[in-house]
């Protein structure tokens, strides 16, 4: 069976370590192990909760594309495209909206969480939820299937959306015939990355993220303020690395020296300041090649536009092909 990868990102901000270790690192590996790789910059999806901020979405289409190129995605292997350039996605969303109930969407755990977090936009109890936001999983099912994506590399939070897509696919096939393939999610090993404050999740809105574009001064400030073992008072007190965010990030970017960091922390021969300084250095080393690759695109923004235009053209052709099969099955082939 062919391995057709499809994944997407909402362009609402720059990539942080959570995105990188949760998904991006996996994309870089997978680009060499697949038949096709479509990467959607999901601007239409981003508008579902940023409809009042179109400038932010447009700016981040370019920002996030540069971040993705910077982590090592090769536009020769990965087709970058902009969601709004593919009208078939919107068309298919309308067809799929008949195959899912409103209550099923309201029970989707990811959607439920997001509604709860966006009180300002959707009200304290989700009473002002928009039709568009509630329906974005349907649109995501259209993204996936219109590119015949069967392999979906994502972070853990996306699993309920992939499950929702699988249900729509089964429903479609049971009514209109076996046309669509059920997609399978694949998770990277690290899954979720914790925040600088020890929160289970790193997130822009949580203010606890290290971004790939952070400069050295920012990295230094953020790491110096990271949460460490609260029971360690003096420099030579023994401490517990398992409750320390500095140790946690050593485990991501300083694997070679991890055992030493762990032992010295436990037996009290490693002070937190020295430990943080070592992490700052390793973090900067880790980010250096990423920033160097990014700079080429920052200096030549027309390259980024070309990649998106060429990719959107290629994606458009693929979507047209798949759409004609879908319309035929639905007796919409006039
Ligand atoms: N929902 C994803 C996010 O918030 C973005 C996305 C859009 C996506 N379309 C997709 C992910 C298709 C996987 C497959 O980041």
Coordinates of C-alpha atoms and ligand atoms in Angstrom, one line a residue:
X1 CA 0.0 0.0 0.0
X2 CA 1.2 3.5 -0.8
X3 CA 2.1 5.7 2.1
X4 CA 0.4 9.1 1.5
X5 CA 1.1 11.6 4.2
X6 CA -1.1 14.5 4.8
X7 CA -0.8 16.8 7.8
X8 CA -1.5 20.4 8.6
X9 CA -0.7 23.3 10.9
X10 CA -2.7 26.4 11.8
X11 CA -0.7 29.5 11.0
X12 CA -1.3 31.4 14.3
X13 CA 2.3 31.7 15.6
X14 CA 5.8 30.5 15.3
X15 CA 6.8 26.9 16.0
X16 CA 8.1 26.1 19.5
X17 CA 9.9 23.1 21.0
X18 CA 6.5 21.4 21.6
X19 CA 5.7 21.5 17.9
X20 CA 9.2 20.4 17.0
X21 CA 9.5 17.4 19.3
X22 CA 5.7 16.6 19.2
X23 CA 5.5 16.5 15.4
X24 CA 8.1 18.4 13.3
X25 CA 11.0 16.1 14.0
X26 CA 8.8 13.3 12.8
X27 CA 8.0 15.1 9.6
X28 CA 11.6 15.5 8.8
X29 CA 12.2 11.8 9.2
X30 CA 9.0 10.8 7.3
X31 CA 9.7 12.9 4.3
X32 CA 12.2 10.2 3.2
X33 CA 9.9 7.3 3.9
X34 CA 6.7 8.0 2.0
X35 CA 5.2 8.1 -1.5
X36 CA 3.6 11.5 -1.1
X37 CA 3.8 14.2 1.6
X38 CA 1.2 17.1 1.5
X39 CA 1.7 19.7 4.2
X40 CA -1.2 22.1 4.6
X41 CA -0.9 25.6 6.0
X42 CA -4.4 25.6 7.4
X43 CA -5.3 29.3 7.1
X44 CA -9.0 28.6 6.7
X45 CA -9.0 26.5 9.9
X46 CA -6.9 29.3 11.7
X47 CA -9.7 31.7 10.8
X48 CA -12.3 29.7 12.7
X49 CA -11.0 31.1 15.9
X50 CA -9.1 34.2 14.4
X51 CA -11.8 35.5 12.1
X52 CA -11.4 38.9 13.6
X53 CA -7.6 38.9 13.0
X54 CA -6.9 38.2 9.3
X55 CA -3.5 40.1 9.5
X56 CA -2.2 37.7 12.1
X57 CA -3.2 34.6 10.0
X58 CA -1.7 36.0 6.8
X59 CA 1.6 36.9 8.5
X60 CA 1.9 33.5 10.1
X61 CA 1.4 31.7 6.8
X62 CA 4.8 32.9 5.9
X63 CA 6.3 32.6 9.4
X64 CA 5.3 29.0 9.9
X65 CA 6.4 28.0 6.4
X66 CA 9.8 29.5 7.1
X67 CA 9.9 27.6 10.4
X68 CA 9.1 24.3 8.7
X69 CA 11.7 24.8 6.0
X70 CA 14.2 25.7 8.8
X71 CA 13.7 22.4 10.7
X72 CA 14.8 20.7 7.5
X73 CA 11.7 19.9 5.4
X74 CA 12.7 19.8 1.8
X75 CA 10.2 21.4 -0.6
X76 CA 11.2 18.8 -3.2
X77 CA 10.0 16.1 -1.0
X78 CA 7.2 17.9 0.8
X79 CA 4.3 19.7 -1.0
X80 CA 3.6 22.8 1.0
X81 CA 0.2 24.3 0.2
X82 CA -2.2 26.9 1.5
X83 CA -5.6 25.6 2.5
X84 CA -7.6 28.6 1.0
X85 CA -6.0 28.0 -2.4
X86 CA -7.8 24.7 -2.6
X87 CA -11.5 25.3 -3.0
X88 CA -12.3 21.6 -3.2
X89 CA -11.7 21.4 0.6
X90 CA -14.5 23.9 1.2
X91 CA -16.7 22.1 -1.2
X92 CA -16.1 18.7 0.4
X93 CA -16.7 20.1 3.8
X94 CA -20.3 20.9 2.8
X95 CA -20.8 17.4 1.6
X96 CA -19.4 15.9 4.7
X97 CA -21.4 18.1 7.0
X98 CA -24.4 15.8 6.3
X99 CA -22.5 12.9 7.7
X100 CA -21.9 14.1 11.2
X101 CA -24.2 15.2 14.0
X102 CA -23.9 18.4 15.9
X103 CA -23.9 16.5 19.2
X104 CA -21.0 14.3 18.0
X105 CA -19.0 17.5 17.2
X106 CA -19.9 18.9 20.6
X107 CA -18.5 15.8 22.3
X108 CA -15.2 15.8 20.4
X109 CA -12.7 16.2 23.3
X110 CA -10.3 18.5 21.4
X111 CA -13.1 20.8 20.3
X112 CA -14.6 20.7 23.8
X113 CA -11.2 21.7 25.4
X114 CA -10.7 24.5 22.9
X115 CA -14.1 25.9 23.4
X116 CA -13.5 25.9 27.2
X117 CA -10.2 27.8 26.7
X118 CA -11.7 30.4 24.4
X119 CA -14.2 32.0 26.8
X120 CA -13.7 35.5 25.3
X121 CA -14.6 34.3 21.9
X122 CA -17.2 31.6 22.6
X123 CA -18.7 32.6 26.0
X124 CA -18.2 31.1 29.5
X125 CA -20.1 27.9 28.6
X126 CA -19.5 27.8 24.9
X127 CA -22.9 29.5 24.3
X128 CA -21.5 31.7 21.6
X129 CA -19.8 29.0 19.7
X130 CA -19.7 29.6 16.0
X131 CA -20.9 27.2 13.3
X132 CA -17.5 27.4 11.7
X133 CA -15.5 26.5 14.8
X134 CA -17.7 23.7 15.8
X135 CA -17.4 22.3 12.3
X136 CA -13.7 22.6 11.8
X137 CA -13.2 18.8 12.4
X138 CA -15.4 18.3 9.3
X139 CA -13.2 20.6 7.3
X140 CA -10.2 18.7 8.6
X141 CA -11.7 15.5 7.4
X142 CA -12.1 17.1 4.0
X143 CA -8.4 18.2 4.0
X144 CA -7.2 14.7 4.8
X145 CA -9.4 12.8 2.3
X146 CA -9.3 15.1 -0.7
X147 CA -5.5 14.3 -0.8
X148 CA -6.2 10.7 -0.2
X149 CA -4.0 10.9 3.0
X150 CA -3.7 7.6 4.8
X151 CA -0.9 8.4 7.2
X152 CA -1.3 11.4 9.4
X153 CA 1.7 12.5 11.6
X154 CA 0.3 14.6 14.5
X155 CA 0.6 15.5 18.1
X156 CA -1.5 13.7 20.7
X157 CA -4.1 16.5 20.9
X158 CA -5.1 15.8 17.2
X159 CA -6.1 12.1 17.8
X160 CA -9.9 12.9 18.3
X161 CA -9.9 14.8 15.0
X162 CA -8.4 11.9 13.1
X163 CA -11.0 9.6 14.8
X164 CA -13.7 12.0 13.7
X165 CA -12.4 11.8 10.1
X166 CA -12.4 8.0 10.2
X167 CA -16.0 8.0 11.3
X168 CA -16.9 10.3 8.4
X169 CA -15.0 8.1 6.0
X170 CA -16.9 5.0 7.2
X171 CA -20.2 6.7 6.9
X172 CA -19.4 8.0 3.4
X173 CA -18.3 4.6 2.2
X174 CA -21.4 2.9 3.7
X175 CA -23.7 5.2 1.8
X176 CA -21.9 6.1 -1.5
X177 CA -19.5 3.1 -1.9
X178 CA -16.0 2.2 -0.9
X179 CA -14.2 5.3 -2.3
X180 CA -12.3 6.7 0.7
X181 CA -9.5 5.3 2.7
X182 CA -9.5 5.5 6.5
X183 CA -6.5 7.6 7.7
X184 CA -4.1 6.4 10.4
X185 CA -2.5 8.8 12.9
X186 CA 1.2 8.4 13.7
X187 CA 2.6 9.9 16.9
X188 CA 6.3 10.8 17.5
X189 CA 8.0 9.3 20.5
X190 CA 8.1 12.3 22.7
X191 CA 4.4 13.2 22.3
X192 CA 3.9 16.2 24.4
X193 CA 6.5 18.6 25.6
X194 CA 6.1 20.3 29.0
X195 CA 6.3 24.0 29.4
X196 CA 9.0 26.1 31.2
X197 CA 6.7 26.4 34.2
X198 CA 6.2 22.6 34.5
X199 CA 2.8 22.7 32.8
X200 CA 2.0 19.4 31.0
X201 CA 1.8 21.3 27.8
X202 CA 4.0 23.9 26.1
X203 CA 1.9 26.5 24.4
X204 CA 2.1 30.0 23.1
X205 CA -1.0 31.1 24.9
X206 CA 0.3 29.6 28.1
X207 CA 3.4 31.8 28.0
X208 CA 5.7 28.9 28.8
X209 CA 7.2 28.1 25.4
X210 CA 10.7 28.2 23.8
X211 CA 10.3 29.2 20.2
X212 CA 12.7 28.0 17.4
X213 CA 13.2 31.7 16.5
X214 CA 14.0 32.9 20.0
X215 CA 17.3 34.8 20.1
X216 CA 20.1 33.9 22.5
X217 CA 19.2 36.5 25.1
X218 CA 15.6 35.3 25.1
X219 CA 16.7 31.7 25.5
X220 CA 18.9 32.6 28.3
X221 CA 16.2 34.5 30.2
X222 CA 13.6 31.8 29.7
X223 CA 15.9 29.0 30.9
X224 CA 17.1 31.0 33.9
X225 CA 13.4 31.3 34.9
X226 CA 12.5 27.6 34.4
X227 CA 11.0 25.7 37.3
X228 CA 13.5 23.5 39.3
X229 CA 13.1 21.3 42.3
X230 CA 11.5 23.6 45.0
X231 CA 13.1 21.6 47.8
X232 CA 16.6 22.5 46.6
X233 CA 17.6 25.6 48.5
X234 CA 21.4 25.7 48.5
X235 CA 23.7 25.1 45.6
X236 CA 24.9 21.7 47.0
X237 CA 21.6 20.3 48.2
X238 CA 20.8 17.0 46.5
X239 CA 17.7 17.3 44.3
X240 CA 15.2 15.4 42.3
X241 CA 15.7 15.8 38.5
X242 CA 12.3 14.3 37.8
X243 CA 10.6 17.5 39.0
X244 CA 13.0 19.8 37.3
X245 CA 12.2 21.4 33.9
X246 CA 15.9 22.1 33.3
X247 CA 16.7 18.4 33.5
X248 CA 13.6 17.7 31.4
X249 CA 15.1 19.9 28.6
X250 CA 18.6 18.5 29.0
X251 CA 16.8 15.2 28.0
X252 CA 15.8 16.8 24.7
X253 CA 18.9 18.6 23.6
X254 CA 21.8 17.3 25.8
X255 CA 21.3 13.5 25.6
X256 CA 25.0 12.8 25.5
X257 CA 25.6 14.2 29.0
X258 CA 22.3 13.3 30.5
X259 CA 23.5 10.6 32.9
X260 CA 26.1 13.0 34.4
X261 CA 23.5 15.8 34.8
X262 CA 21.2 13.3 36.5
X263 CA 23.8 11.9 38.9
X264 CA 25.3 15.3 39.8
X265 CA 21.9 16.7 40.5
X266 CA 20.9 13.7 42.7
X267 CA 24.1 13.8 44.7
X268 CA 24.3 17.6 45.1
X269 CA 27.4 18.3 43.1
X270 CA 25.7 20.3 40.5
X271 CA 24.3 23.8 41.2
X272 CA 21.1 24.9 39.4
X273 CA 22.8 28.0 37.9
X274 CA 25.7 26.0 36.3
X275 CA 23.1 23.4 35.2
X276 CA 21.0 26.1 33.5
X277 CA 24.1 27.6 31.8
X278 CA 25.0 24.3 30.3
X279 CA 21.4 23.9 29.1
X280 CA 21.5 27.4 27.5
X281 CA 24.6 26.5 25.6
X282 CA 23.2 23.2 24.4
X283 CA 19.8 24.8 23.5
X284 CA 21.6 27.4 21.4
X285 CA 23.7 24.7 19.7
X286 CA 20.5 22.8 18.9
X287 CA 18.8 25.9 17.4
X288 CA 21.8 27.1 15.5
X289 CA 21.4 25.1 12.2
X290 CA 17.7 25.7 12.3
X291 CA 18.2 29.5 12.5
X292 CA 20.9 29.4 9.8
X293 CA 18.5 27.6 7.4
X294 CA 15.7 30.0 8.3
X295 CA 17.9 33.1 7.5
X296 CA 18.2 32.1 3.9
X297 CA 14.4 32.3 3.5
X298 CA 14.1 35.5 5.7
X299 CA 16.6 37.1 3.3
X300 CA 14.8 35.8 0.2
X301 CA 11.0 36.0 0.9
X302 CA 10.2 35.4 -2.8
X303 CA 11.6 31.8 -2.3
X304 CA 9.0 31.1 0.3
X305 CA 6.2 32.5 -1.9
X306 CA 7.4 30.4 -4.8
X307 CA 7.4 27.2 -2.7
X308 CA 3.8 27.9 -1.5
X309 CA 2.6 28.8 -5.0
X310 CA 4.2 25.8 -6.7
X311 CA 3.0 23.5 -3.9
X312 CA -0.6 24.9 -4.0
X313 CA -0.7 24.3 -7.7
X314 CA 0.4 20.7 -7.3
X315 CA -2.0 20.1 -4.4
X316 CA -4.8 21.7 -6.5
X317 CA -4.3 19.1 -9.3
X318 CA -4.4 16.2 -6.8
X319 CA -7.6 17.6 -5.1
X320 CA -9.4 17.9 -8.4
X321 CA -8.6 14.3 -9.3
X322 CA -9.8 13.0 -5.9
X323 CA -12.9 15.3 -6.0
X324 CA -14.1 13.9 -9.3
X325 CA -14.1 10.4 -7.8
X326 CA -16.0 11.6 -4.8
X327 CA -18.6 13.5 -6.9
X328 CA -19.1 10.5 -9.1
X329 CA -19.8 8.3 -6.1
X330 CA -22.3 10.9 -4.8
X331 CA -24.1 11.2 -8.2
X332 CA -22.9 14.8 -8.5
X333 CA -21.1 14.1 -11.8
X334 CA -23.1 16.2 -14.2
Ligands
LIG1 N1 -5.8 20.9 13.5 C1 -4.4 21.0 13.2 C2 -3.8 22.0 14.2 O1 -4.4 22.7 14.9 C3 -4.1 21.5 11.8 C4 -4.6 20.6 10.7 C5 -5.3 21.1 9.7 C6 -4.3 19.2 10.5 N2 -5.6 20.0 8.8 C7 -5.0 18.9 9.3 C8 -3.6 18.2 11.2 C9 -5.0 17.6 8.7 C10 -3.6 16.9 10.6 C11 -4.3 16.6 9.4 O2 -2.6 22.3 14.3

